[in-house]
Amino acid sequence: MSTTFKLDTSTSRANPTPQPMKRLTVPMIRSHKSDGKTREPLVMLTAYTARQAQLLDAHCDLLLVGDSLGQVIYGLPSTIPVTLEMMSNHAAAVVRGSYHSVVVVDMPFGSYEQSPQQAFESAAKLLKESGAAAVKLEGGAQMADTIAFLNQRGIPVMGHVGLTPQAVNVLGGYAARGRSDAEAEKIFNDAKSLDEAGAFAIVLEGVLEPIAIKTTGAVSCPTIGIGASAQCDGQVLVTDDMLGMFERVPRFVKKYENIAETIEKTVARYAEEVRARTFPTQDQTYQQKR
Ligand code: KIV
């Protein structure tokens, strides 16, 4: 049988499977900020499924498999119950659904805080099982040794300071951070420690804008703001929040759409047609071929 098949000659050991394009890398993201300046802000959104990743990929620099999936996908009351298995499965789906953005996966609560060794084991499992390029972990100066440990062993780390949702039981809620001078100084110093430890980027969540601006100007790696400031080196939102999947969202979210309403109205139409036997029609049924 003749074939039009042609051998792909662009592969190499470093690039063993043909890809439509080269994926961005962690060093590219890190060097996006040079001499304290970022030409164009980095775009990051959360993604939890392959199809979601496909739709976001071309528009983003980074896709974050956030542990917010605990609430968004699993209906859990917080991110505390999220497991390594959940993160690994969703991260693998997001890697399969993308070929451009750097995929970063959140380390879930309890999988890294005990010691750098525990963090290495958890992070290595996540990267091996999913194919993601980097991990993100929450916490300030107390996590600096862990970040250096992972970095020296081949695992790039994104930090996360300010409002850290995994600490909800200590913080007592999700209110903005840095209202007192002491708290503002701690957030600034935390970010500096993570930068010095080798974090390739730092999420600044729910902090007063002056802290975000001062921190962004003081750290060498890019800051990614969420409820922080447009002056950060990049921005992230929970995709389901900005698409309007939830009626109520935090103040820092801009709802770009009202997808929940669209889904609700569409499903109501479907239900009505099923009950009226007007769906399926001839167009959607199989008949004997003549
Ligand atoms: O889990 C998550 O989605 C996050 C972002 C909100 C930064 O950590």
GROMACS .gro file of C-alpha atoms and ligand atoms in nm:
model
  298
    1MET     CA    1   0.000   0.000   0.000
    2SER     CA    2   0.149   0.337  -0.092
    3THR     CA    3   0.167   0.610   0.171
    4THR     CA    4   0.227   0.982   0.196
    5PHE     CA    5   0.386   0.932   0.538
    6LYS     CA    6   0.711   1.123   0.584
    7LEU     CA    7   0.959   1.064   0.861
    8ASP     CA    8   0.989   1.365   1.094
    9THR     CA    9   1.356   1.456   1.079
   10SER     CA   10   1.337   1.741   1.333
   11THR     CA   11   1.355   1.515   1.637
   12SER     CA   12   1.656   1.474   1.862
   13ARG     CA   13   1.725   1.315   2.200
   14ALA     CA   14   1.645   1.654   2.359
   15ASN     CA   15   1.324   1.676   2.155
   16PRO     CA   16   1.222   1.313   2.096
   17THR     CA   17   0.858   1.364   1.995
   18PRO     CA   18   0.754   1.607   1.723
   19GLN     CA   19   0.582   1.912   1.872
   20PRO     CA   20   0.399   2.191   1.688
   21MET     CA   21   0.621   2.443   1.866
   22LYS     CA   22   0.886   2.471   2.135
   23ARG     CA   23   0.749   2.519   2.487
   24LEU     CA   24   0.862   2.820   2.688
   25THR     CA   25   1.109   2.729   2.963
   26VAL     CA   26   1.161   2.831   3.324
   27PRO     CA   27   1.486   3.021   3.241
   28MET     CA   28   1.293   3.215   2.973
   29ILE     CA   29   1.035   3.316   3.235
   30ARG     CA   30   1.306   3.405   3.488
   31SER     CA   31   1.503   3.614   3.241
   32HIS     CA   32   1.190   3.795   3.127
   33LYS     CA   33   1.285   4.035   3.407
   34SER     CA   34   1.631   4.173   3.365
   35ASP     CA   35   1.798   4.461   3.548
   36GLY     CA   36   1.481   4.490   3.756
   37LYS     CA   37   1.260   4.552   3.452
   38THR     CA   38   0.998   4.348   3.266
   39ARG     CA   39   0.921   4.448   2.909
   40GLU     CA   40   0.571   4.301   2.897
   41PRO     CA   41   0.388   4.149   3.196
   42LEU     CA   42   0.375   3.768   3.220
   43VAL     CA   43   0.033   3.610   3.177
   44MET     CA   44  -0.060   3.319   3.404
   45LEU     CA   45  -0.396   3.147   3.461
   46THR     CA   46  -0.494   2.835   3.649
   47ALA     CA   47  -0.577   2.522   3.450
   48TYR     CA   48  -0.698   2.187   3.579
   49THR     CA   49  -0.807   1.987   3.272
   50ALA     CA   50  -0.668   1.907   2.927
   51ARG     CA   51  -0.945   2.092   2.740
   52GLN     CA   52  -0.913   2.399   2.961
   53ALA     CA   53  -0.537   2.398   2.899
   54GLN     CA   54  -0.593   2.377   2.521
   55LEU     CA   55  -0.813   2.687   2.531
   56LEU     CA   56  -0.577   2.892   2.750
   57ASP     CA   57  -0.238   2.780   2.621
   58ALA     CA   58  -0.187   3.014   2.325
   59HIS     CA   59  -0.267   3.322   2.536
   60CYS     CA   60  -0.058   3.241   2.844
   61ASP     CA   61   0.309   3.223   2.937
   62LEU     CA   62   0.242   3.001   3.239
   63LEU     CA   63  -0.038   2.762   3.331
   64LEU     CA   64  -0.073   2.702   3.702
   65VAL     CA   65  -0.225   2.377   3.819
   66GLY     CA   66  -0.332   2.545   4.141
   67ASP     CA   67  -0.442   2.363   4.452
   68SER     CA   68  -0.747   2.590   4.418
   69LEU     CA   69  -0.871   2.286   4.222
   70GLY     CA   70  -0.976   2.153   4.563
   71GLN     CA   71  -1.252   2.414   4.576
   72VAL     CA   72  -1.308   2.467   4.202
   73ILE     CA   73  -1.317   2.103   4.087
   74TYR     CA   74  -1.379   1.898   4.401
   75GLY     CA   75  -1.607   2.130   4.602
   76LEU     CA   76  -1.382   2.112   4.908
   77PRO     CA   77  -1.410   2.386   5.172
   78SER     CA   78  -1.043   2.490   5.140
   79THR     CA   79  -0.715   2.379   4.979
   80ILE     CA   80  -0.610   2.191   5.295
   81PRO     CA   81  -0.752   1.847   5.196
   82VAL     CA   82  -0.593   1.848   4.847
   83THR     CA   83  -0.360   1.549   4.789
   84LEU     CA   84  -0.047   1.487   4.581
   85GLU     CA   85  -0.245   1.240   4.368
   86MET     CA   86  -0.506   1.502   4.278
   87MET     CA   87  -0.232   1.751   4.183
   88SER     CA   88  -0.037   1.496   3.983
   89ASN     CA   89  -0.340   1.373   3.784
   90HIS     CA   90  -0.462   1.721   3.694
   91ALA     CA   91  -0.110   1.843   3.614
   92ALA     CA   92  -0.063   1.551   3.371
   93ALA     CA   93  -0.390   1.645   3.199
   94VAL     CA   94  -0.278   2.009   3.167
   95VAL     CA   95   0.060   1.907   3.023
   96ARG     CA   96  -0.120   1.686   2.767
   97GLY     CA   97  -0.344   1.978   2.674
   98SER     CA   98  -0.069   2.235   2.621
   99TYR     CA   99   0.248   2.280   2.419
  100HIS     CA  100   0.341   2.645   2.465
  101SER     CA  101   0.308   2.756   2.829
  102VAL     CA  102   0.531   2.656   3.118
  103VAL     CA  103   0.321   2.430   3.341
  104VAL     CA  104   0.368   2.492   3.714
  105VAL     CA  105   0.208   2.262   3.971
  106ASP     CA  106   0.117   2.354   4.327
  107MET     CA  107   0.258   2.145   4.610
  108PRO     CA  108  -0.039   2.061   4.831
  109PHE     CA  109  -0.056   2.129   5.205
  110GLY     CA  110   0.142   1.874   5.408
  111SER     CA  111   0.359   1.755   5.119
  112TYR     CA  112   0.661   1.985   5.170
  113GLU     CA  113   0.665   2.179   5.499
  114GLN     CA  114   0.832   1.911   5.716
  115SER     CA  115   1.178   1.917   5.557
  116PRO     CA  116   1.364   1.986   5.230
  117GLN     CA  117   1.386   1.606   5.184
  118GLN     CA  118   1.010   1.565   5.212
  119ALA     CA  119   0.965   1.852   4.966
  120PHE     CA  120   1.209   1.692   4.721
  121GLU     CA  121   1.027   1.357   4.728
  122SER     CA  122   0.688   1.521   4.674
  123ALA     CA  123   0.809   1.759   4.403
  124ALA     CA  124   0.997   1.483   4.218
  125LYS     CA  125   0.680   1.269   4.221
  126LEU     CA  126   0.475   1.557   4.081
  127LEU     CA  127   0.720   1.636   3.802
  128LYS     CA  128   0.782   1.269   3.709
  129GLU     CA  129   0.413   1.179   3.698
  130SER     CA  130   0.288   1.492   3.521
  131GLY     CA  131   0.565   1.626   3.300
  132ALA     CA  132   0.519   1.974   3.453
  133ALA     CA  133   0.828   2.197   3.454
  134ALA     CA  134   0.817   2.349   3.802
  135VAL     CA  135   0.642   2.349   4.139
  136LYS     CA  136   0.494   2.629   4.346
  137LEU     CA  137   0.491   2.631   4.725
  138GLU     CA  138   0.352   2.871   4.982
  139GLY     CA  139   0.547   3.040   5.261
  140GLY     CA  140   0.809   3.302   5.335
  141ALA     CA  141   1.161   3.297   5.479
  142GLN     CA  142   1.099   2.962   5.652
  143MET     CA  143   1.081   2.799   5.304
  144ALA     CA  144   1.404   2.952   5.170
  145ASP     CA  145   1.623   2.649   5.255
  146THR     CA  146   1.372   2.418   5.089
  147ILE     CA  147   1.365   2.628   4.773
  148ALA     CA  148   1.746   2.629   4.752
  149PHE     CA  149   1.752   2.250   4.817
  150LEU     CA  150   1.503   2.180   4.536
  151ASN     CA  151   1.669   2.422   4.295
  152GLN     CA  152   2.011   2.263   4.347
  153ARG     CA  153   1.854   1.925   4.268
  154GLY     CA  154   1.690   2.025   3.940
  155ILE     CA  155   1.347   2.140   4.056
  156PRO     CA  156   1.255   2.501   3.975
  157VAL     CA  157   1.034   2.664   4.238
  158MET     CA  158   0.784   2.948   4.224
  159GLY     CA  159   0.727   3.108   4.565
  160HIS     CA  160   0.397   3.241   4.703
  161VAL     CA  161   0.377   3.504   4.981
  162GLY     CA  162   0.124   3.742   5.132
  163LEU     CA  163  -0.216   3.577   5.152
  164THR     CA  164  -0.127   3.208   5.154
  165PRO     CA  165  -0.453   3.007   5.145
  166GLN     CA  166  -0.295   2.691   5.290
  167ALA     CA  167  -0.239   2.891   5.612
  168VAL     CA  168  -0.610   2.978   5.641
  169ASN     CA  169  -0.634   2.813   5.984
  170VAL     CA  170  -0.353   3.034   6.116
  171LEU     CA  171  -0.458   3.351   5.931
  172GLY     CA  172  -0.825   3.305   6.023
  173GLY     CA  173  -0.956   3.388   5.674
  174TYR     CA  174  -0.872   3.525   5.331
  175ALA     CA  175  -0.843   3.897   5.409
  176ALA     CA  176  -0.575   4.111   5.242
  177ARG     CA  177  -0.236   4.107   5.413
  178GLY     CA  178   0.009   4.382   5.506
  179ARG     CA  179  -0.215   4.634   5.679
  180SER     CA  180   0.023   4.676   5.973
  181ASP     CA  181   0.382   4.796   5.930
  182ALA     CA  182   0.514   4.474   6.083
  183GLU     CA  183   0.312   4.256   5.846
  184ALA     CA  184   0.410   4.468   5.544
  185GLU     CA  185   0.777   4.436   5.638
  186LYS     CA  186   0.745   4.061   5.686
  187ILE     CA  187   0.591   4.014   5.338
  188PHE     CA  188   0.871   4.222   5.184
  189ASN     CA  189   1.142   4.029   5.371
  190ASP     CA  190   0.977   3.695   5.287
  191ALA     CA  191   0.984   3.776   4.916
  192LYS     CA  192   1.350   3.887   4.940
  193SER     CA  193   1.443   3.557   5.110
  194LEU     CA  194   1.272   3.350   4.840
  195ASP     CA  195   1.442   3.552   4.567
  196GLU     CA  196   1.783   3.501   4.729
  197ALA     CA  197   1.710   3.128   4.768
  198GLY     CA  198   1.659   3.098   4.390
  199ALA     CA  199   1.283   3.112   4.334
  200PHE     CA  200   1.232   3.176   3.959
  201ALA     CA  201   0.917   3.382   4.025
  202ILE     CA  202   0.706   3.480   4.325
  203VAL     CA  203   0.328   3.504   4.352
  204LEU     CA  204   0.220   3.804   4.561
  205GLU     CA  205  -0.136   3.735   4.670
  206GLY     CA  206  -0.379   3.970   4.848
  207VAL     CA  207  -0.130   4.236   4.958
  208LEU     CA  208  -0.168   4.613   4.975
  209GLU     CA  209  -0.054   4.770   4.649
  210PRO     CA  210   0.241   4.970   4.793
  211ILE     CA  211   0.391   4.645   4.928
  212ALA     CA  212   0.355   4.479   4.586
  213ILE     CA  213   0.524   4.774   4.412
  214LYS     CA  214   0.809   4.794   4.665
  215THR     CA  215   0.866   4.416   4.653
  216THR     CA  216   0.857   4.404   4.273
  217GLY     CA  217   1.123   4.673   4.263
  218ALA     CA  218   1.342   4.492   4.515
  219VAL     CA  219   1.349   4.131   4.394
  220SER     CA  220   1.543   4.012   4.091
  221CYS     CA  221   1.290   3.748   3.981
  222PRO     CA  222   0.946   3.831   3.834
  223THR     CA  223   0.657   3.886   4.075
  224ILE     CA  224   0.317   3.758   3.971
  225GLY     CA  225   0.032   3.950   4.129
  226ILE     CA  226  -0.314   3.837   4.231
  227GLY     CA  227  -0.495   4.103   4.428
  228ALA     CA  228  -0.165   4.296   4.437
  229SER     CA  229  -0.083   4.555   4.168
  230ALA     CA  230  -0.069   4.610   3.790
  231GLN     CA  231   0.297   4.704   3.855
  232CYS     CA  232   0.384   4.340   3.927
  233ASP     CA  233   0.586   4.162   3.658
  234GLY     CA  234   0.288   3.941   3.575
  235GLN     CA  235  -0.067   3.858   3.676
  236VAL     CA  236  -0.255   3.541   3.765
  237LEU     CA  237  -0.622   3.468   3.830
  238VAL     CA  238  -0.821   3.154   3.896
  239THR     CA  239  -0.967   3.092   3.548
  240ASP     CA  240  -1.308   2.985   3.676
  241ASP     CA  241  -1.332   3.312   3.872
  242MET     CA  242  -1.251   3.537   3.576
  243LEU     CA  243  -1.483   3.342   3.346
  244GLY     CA  244  -1.770   3.390   3.590
  245MET     CA  245  -1.829   3.029   3.694
  246PHE     CA  246  -1.908   3.153   4.045
  247GLU     CA  247  -2.162   3.418   4.144
  248ARG     CA  248  -1.938   3.562   4.415
  249VAL     CA  249  -1.568   3.623   4.369
  250PRO     CA  250  -1.298   3.801   4.570
  251ARG     CA  251  -1.275   4.179   4.520
  252PHE     CA  252  -0.952   4.146   4.320
  253VAL     CA  253  -1.116   3.934   4.049
  254LYS     CA  254  -1.243   4.093   3.731
  255LYS     CA  255  -1.524   3.883   3.584
  256TYR     CA  256  -1.461   3.893   3.209
  257GLU     CA  257  -1.763   3.675   3.133
  258ASN     CA  258  -2.066   3.516   3.295
  259ILE     CA  259  -2.014   3.155   3.192
  260ALA     CA  260  -2.229   3.021   3.476
  261GLU     CA  261  -2.532   3.205   3.333
  262THR     CA  262  -2.457   3.080   2.980
  263ILE     CA  263  -2.433   2.720   3.104
  264GLU     CA  264  -2.746   2.750   3.314
  265LYS     CA  265  -2.952   2.894   3.023
  266THR     CA  266  -2.816   2.635   2.777
  267VAL     CA  267  -2.894   2.342   3.006
  268ALA     CA  268  -3.247   2.479   3.064
  269ARG     CA  269  -3.303   2.477   2.684
  270TYR     CA  270  -3.178   2.119   2.658
  271ALA     CA  271  -3.402   2.002   2.943
  272GLU     CA  272  -3.703   2.174   2.786
  273GLU     CA  273  -3.642   2.009   2.447
  274VAL     CA  274  -3.591   1.664   2.600
  275ARG     CA  275  -3.919   1.695   2.792
  276ALA     CA  276  -4.101   1.820   2.479
  277ARG     CA  277  -3.948   1.536   2.267
  278THR     CA  278  -3.813   1.800   2.027
  279PHE     CA  279  -3.460   1.669   2.084
  280PRO     CA  280  -3.320   1.459   1.923
  281THR     CA  281  -3.445   1.540   1.571
  282GLN     CA  282  -3.375   1.358   1.242
  283ASP     CA  283  -3.041   1.543   1.231
  284GLN     CA  284  -2.921   1.370   1.546
  285THR     CA  285  -3.059   1.015   1.490
  286TYR     CA  286  -2.933   0.720   1.282
  287GLN     CA  287  -3.153   0.561   1.014
  288GLN     CA  288  -3.094   0.260   0.787
  289LYS     CA  289  -2.877   0.361   0.490
  290ARG     CA  290  -3.054   0.308   0.152
  291KIV     O1  291  -0.408   2.763   4.385
  291KIV     C1  292  -0.411   2.862   4.311
  291KIV     O2  293  -0.493   2.873   4.220
  291KIV     C2  294  -0.315   2.969   4.338
  291KIV     C3  295  -0.334   3.098   4.266
  291KIV     C4  296  -0.453   3.168   4.318
  291KIV     C5  297  -0.212   3.182   4.273
  291KIV     O3  298  -0.226   2.951   4.415
   0.00000   0.00000   0.00000
